[in-house]
């Protein structure tokens, strides 16, 4: 599913391009029958929120419509099926070969363009009004068919990841031609603008050389799984932890030594750990930092802040929960995409004909007994498009005033 959806998914995806378009009805039937048999056998508890009869009936209903299936509808049906299971770590991973060169983000004012190809650069920071004649409200309703939406953070994060996916737009009946899509926007100047945006080769618009806004935000100034920045003026040390993975040429142990050397040198008044854009990996990577910060003078109220948000998922949620339970931190931001307690430890299998990966959970994680839903911040933040464009981070603004 999403930009990463899970880095721990161990199966390599097969590239098939236009071959996917030539799958027959029998191919779809064989894949559905295999999924119907295999997923209940492999998942640790597939029927936690749906019983076997309901699951099999949903697969059978797709089989009954197999004559009308094409590649796009087949993919959308598989997404719908996993939504009915209700496990955020059980999902469909498709090797998409085309994308739209546009990216969106959800702000309190609506859906806005935060990345776009240079040919349409004038539309940057515009508000989305409709797709192919379908108003945003209808687009969101359609996407709720294929994305879990009990947790708004999870839905919003996955919505902006898939909103530029022509296969899913077509599979949901929002467009008829996946080679281009008609958009209507409300520009930053308050004018209505229309644009037909053509699909390009690629799996993820985030990897494309787009014109982007928000680049002056502190959280976007550097790249890497982990990095830090010290502000002498504000006396705040900012630690961006973007992925729970070791960097090949920069071990976390070395980074951690450098971070604490800076703490010892500069004696910051506050430390910020930013987990907002971390979708998981190995929760153990952060352990040296957690052990060392626990005995630090920064482990006290209004000195240690952890930022969470709509992309905080899986192992990043585990880290945030451990910090909240065992240290004196203040959580700032928005509810996490991942749940405090839930299924995980993902594995996957490939459908024989389509080569689509079905990811499934093999373990239930109870990180905080009795807790339900996502991890919620102590200090809630609403992000605005204006501050985003101006490089003002509402979460860091909350830290500074405390």
mmCIF file of N, CA, C and O in Angstrom, residues 115-155:
data_model
loop_
_atom_site.group_PDB
_atom_site.id
_atom_site.type_symbol
_atom_site.label_atom_id
_atom_site.label_comp_id
_atom_site.label_asym_id
_atom_site.label_seq_id
_atom_site.Cartn_x
_atom_site.Cartn_y
_atom_site.Cartn_z
ATOM 1 N N UNK A 115 3.187 18.966 -4.953
ATOM 2 C CA UNK A 115 4.208 18.563 -5.909
ATOM 3 C C UNK A 115 3.563 18.369 -7.272
ATOM 4 O O UNK A 115 2.460 17.805 -7.358
ATOM 5 N N UNK A 116 4.214 18.840 -8.335
ATOM 6 C CA UNK A 116 3.619 18.729 -9.667
ATOM 7 C C UNK A 116 4.708 18.891 -10.721
ATOM 8 O O UNK A 116 5.765 19.478 -10.453
ATOM 9 N N UNK A 117 4.474 18.383 -11.924
ATOM 10 C CA UNK A 117 5.469 18.501 -12.983
ATOM 11 C C UNK A 117 5.627 19.965 -13.396
ATOM 12 O O UNK A 117 4.739 20.795 -13.211
ATOM 13 N N UNK A 118 6.771 20.273 -13.944
ATOM 14 C CA UNK A 118 7.109 21.670 -14.250
ATOM 15 C C UNK A 118 6.146 22.293 -15.250
ATOM 16 O O UNK A 118 5.945 23.517 -15.233
ATOM 17 N N UNK A 119 5.536 21.480 -16.104
ATOM 18 C CA UNK A 119 4.602 22.024 -17.099
ATOM 19 C C UNK A 119 3.364 22.631 -16.442
ATOM 20 O O UNK A 119 2.689 23.472 -17.037
ATOM 21 N N UNK A 120 3.057 22.193 -15.220
ATOM 22 C CA UNK A 120 1.875 22.700 -14.513
ATOM 23 C C UNK A 120 2.271 23.384 -13.203
ATOM 24 O O UNK A 120 1.497 23.423 -12.257
ATOM 25 N N UNK A 121 3.473 23.941 -13.177
ATOM 26 C CA UNK A 121 4.004 24.511 -11.937
ATOM 27 C C UNK A 121 3.112 25.608 -11.359
ATOM 28 O O UNK A 121 3.104 25.831 -10.141
ATOM 29 N N UNK A 122 2.351 26.280 -12.205
ATOM 30 C CA UNK A 122 1.482 27.353 -11.725
ATOM 31 C C UNK A 122 0.375 26.834 -10.812
ATOM 32 O O UNK A 122 -0.255 27.610 -10.097
ATOM 33 N N UNK A 123 0.144 25.524 -10.831
ATOM 34 C CA UNK A 123 -0.918 24.926 -10.013
ATOM 35 C C UNK A 123 -0.421 24.487 -8.638
ATOM 36 O O UNK A 123 -1.217 23.990 -7.835
ATOM 37 N N UNK A 124 0.862 24.667 -8.372
ATOM 38 C CA UNK A 124 1.396 24.302 -7.062
ATOM 39 C C UNK A 124 0.656 25.074 -5.970
ATOM 40 O O UNK A 124 0.368 26.266 -6.117
ATOM 41 N N UNK A 125 0.324 24.370 -4.905
ATOM 42 C CA UNK A 125 -0.396 24.927 -3.744
ATOM 43 C C UNK A 125 -1.873 25.226 -4.038
ATOM 44 O O UNK A 125 -2.531 25.911 -3.249
ATOM 45 N N UNK A 126 -2.391 24.691 -5.154
ATOM 46 C CA UNK A 126 -3.810 24.849 -5.463
ATOM 47 C C UNK A 126 -4.625 23.800 -4.726
ATOM 48 O O UNK A 126 -4.139 22.698 -4.427
ATOM 49 N N UNK A 127 -5.867 24.126 -4.472
ATOM 50 C CA UNK A 127 -6.784 23.211 -3.786
ATOM 51 C C UNK A 127 -7.513 22.345 -4.804
ATOM 52 O O UNK A 127 -8.034 22.855 -5.802
ATOM 53 N N UNK A 128 -7.555 21.047 -4.585
ATOM 54 C CA UNK A 128 -8.244 20.141 -5.483
ATOM 55 C C UNK A 128 -9.757 20.289 -5.325
ATOM 56 O O UNK A 128 -10.287 20.241 -4.217
ATOM 57 N N UNK A 129 -10.444 20.437 -6.465
ATOM 58 C CA UNK A 129 -11.898 20.571 -6.457
ATOM 59 C C UNK A 129 -12.591 19.333 -7.032
ATOM 60 O O UNK A 129 -13.609 18.889 -6.514
ATOM 61 N N UNK A 130 -12.043 18.775 -8.113
ATOM 62 C CA UNK A 130 -12.674 17.603 -8.714
ATOM 63 C C UNK A 130 -11.682 16.823 -9.562
ATOM 64 O O UNK A 130 -10.645 17.355 -9.980
ATOM 65 N N UNK A 131 -12.015 15.553 -9.802
ATOM 66 C CA UNK A 131 -11.247 14.681 -10.690
ATOM 67 C C UNK A 131 -12.194 14.108 -11.727
ATOM 68 O O UNK A 131 -13.163 13.416 -11.386
ATOM 69 N N UNK A 132 -11.944 14.444 -12.981
ATOM 70 C CA UNK A 132 -12.764 13.943 -14.086
ATOM 71 C C UNK A 132 -14.256 14.223 -13.864
ATOM 72 O O UNK A 132 -15.104 13.381 -14.165
ATOM 73 N N UNK A 133 -14.554 15.372 -13.308
ATOM 74 C CA UNK A 133 -15.950 15.757 -13.075
ATOM 75 C C UNK A 133 -16.525 15.289 -11.759
ATOM 76 O O UNK A 133 -17.641 15.669 -11.393
ATOM 77 N N UNK A 134 -15.774 14.489 -11.014
ATOM 78 C CA UNK A 134 -16.250 13.992 -9.722
ATOM 79 C C UNK A 134 -15.742 14.918 -8.618
ATOM 80 O O UNK A 134 -14.514 15.074 -8.458
ATOM 81 N N UNK A 135 -16.631 15.527 -7.836
ATOM 82 C CA UNK A 135 -16.184 16.425 -6.767
ATOM 83 C C UNK A 135 -15.360 15.688 -5.723
ATOM 84 O O UNK A 135 -15.466 14.468 -5.568
ATOM 85 N N UNK A 136 -14.538 16.437 -5.003
ATOM 86 C CA UNK A 136 -13.641 15.848 -4.010
ATOM 87 C C UNK A 136 -14.392 14.970 -3.020
ATOM 88 O O UNK A 136 -13.912 13.898 -2.634
ATOM 89 N N UNK A 137 -15.565 15.403 -2.589
ATOM 90 C CA UNK A 137 -16.333 14.615 -1.622
ATOM 91 C C UNK A 137 -16.651 13.227 -2.156
ATOM 92 O O UNK A 137 -16.573 12.233 -1.423
ATOM 93 N N UNK A 138 -16.971 13.141 -3.437
ATOM 94 C CA UNK A 138 -17.255 11.841 -4.048
ATOM 95 C C UNK A 138 -15.986 11.023 -4.206
ATOM 96 O O UNK A 138 -15.987 9.802 -3.988
ATOM 97 N N UNK A 139 -14.896 11.683 -4.574
ATOM 98 C CA UNK A 139 -13.611 10.993 -4.709
ATOM 99 C C UNK A 139 -13.228 10.354 -3.383
ATOM 100 O O UNK A 139 -12.818 9.186 -3.327
ATOM 101 N N UNK A 140 -13.373 11.088 -2.301
ATOM 102 C CA UNK A 140 -13.034 10.568 -0.975
ATOM 103 C C UNK A 140 -13.918 9.383 -0.622
ATOM 104 O O UNK A 140 -13.447 8.365 -0.096
ATOM 105 N N UNK A 141 -15.211 9.487 -0.923
ATOM 106 C CA UNK A 141 -16.140 8.380 -0.648
ATOM 107 C C UNK A 141 -15.725 7.122 -1.402
ATOM 108 O O UNK A 141 -15.748 6.016 -0.847
ATOM 109 N N UNK A 142 -15.330 7.270 -2.664
ATOM 110 C CA UNK A 142 -14.901 6.103 -3.453
ATOM 111 C C UNK A 142 -13.642 5.485 -2.853
ATOM 112 O O UNK A 142 -13.525 4.259 -2.762
ATOM 113 N N UNK A 143 -12.706 6.315 -2.447
ATOM 114 C CA UNK A 143 -11.456 5.781 -1.906
ATOM 115 C C UNK A 143 -11.661 5.105 -0.557
ATOM 116 O O UNK A 143 -10.866 4.236 -0.165
ATOM 117 N N UNK A 144 -12.715 5.456 0.150
ATOM 118 C CA UNK A 144 -12.997 4.767 1.408
ATOM 119 C C UNK A 144 -13.401 3.317 1.175
ATOM 120 O O UNK A 144 -13.384 2.514 2.110
ATOM 121 N N UNK A 145 -13.731 2.971 -0.060
ATOM 122 C CA UNK A 145 -14.030 1.579 -0.400
ATOM 123 C C UNK A 145 -12.763 0.731 -0.397
ATOM 124 O O UNK A 145 -12.827 -0.482 -0.166
ATOM 125 N N UNK A 146 -11.606 1.364 -0.652
ATOM 126 C CA UNK A 146 -10.371 0.577 -0.813
ATOM 127 C C UNK A 146 -9.282 0.928 0.196
ATOM 128 O O UNK A 146 -8.182 0.380 0.129
ATOM 129 N N UNK A 147 -9.583 1.846 1.124
ATOM 130 C CA UNK A 147 -8.620 2.212 2.167
ATOM 131 C C UNK A 147 -9.331 2.167 3.516
ATOM 132 O O UNK A 147 -10.428 2.713 3.658
ATOM 133 N N UNK A 148 -8.723 1.523 4.490
ATOM 134 C CA UNK A 148 -9.285 1.526 5.838
ATOM 135 C C UNK A 148 -9.464 2.967 6.309
ATOM 136 O O UNK A 148 -8.574 3.801 6.135
ATOM 137 N N UNK A 149 -10.614 3.262 6.914
ATOM 138 C CA UNK A 149 -10.862 4.652 7.278
ATOM 139 C C UNK A 149 -11.395 4.842 8.697
ATOM 140 O O UNK A 149 -11.836 5.936 9.053
ATOM 141 N N UNK A 150 -11.345 3.803 9.524
ATOM 142 C CA UNK A 150 -11.716 3.986 10.929
ATOM 143 C C UNK A 150 -10.785 4.987 11.596
ATOM 144 O O UNK A 150 -11.209 5.776 12.438
ATOM 145 N N UNK A 151 -9.513 4.923 11.234
ATOM 146 C CA UNK A 151 -8.513 5.858 11.728
ATOM 147 C C UNK A 151 -8.289 6.919 10.649
ATOM 148 O O UNK A 151 -7.672 6.639 9.621
ATOM 149 N N UNK A 152 -8.767 8.152 10.849
ATOM 150 C CA UNK A 152 -8.632 9.190 9.820
ATOM 151 C C UNK A 152 -7.194 9.439 9.382
ATOM 152 O O UNK A 152 -6.946 9.761 8.219
ATOM 153 N N UNK A 153 -6.249 9.304 10.306
ATOM 154 C CA UNK A 153 -4.850 9.522 9.934
ATOM 155 C C UNK A 153 -4.392 8.486 8.915
ATOM 156 O O UNK A 153 -3.722 8.813 7.925
ATOM 157 N N UNK A 154 -4.717 7.237 9.154
ATOM 158 C CA UNK A 154 -4.353 6.168 8.224
ATOM 159 C C UNK A 154 -4.975 6.434 6.854
ATOM 160 O O UNK A 154 -4.311 6.321 5.817
ATOM 161 N N UNK A 155 -6.246 6.810 6.849
ATOM 162 C CA UNK A 155 -6.928 7.059 5.578
ATOM 163 C C UNK A 155 -6.297 8.233 4.837
ATOM 164 O O UNK A 155 -6.011 8.138 3.640
#
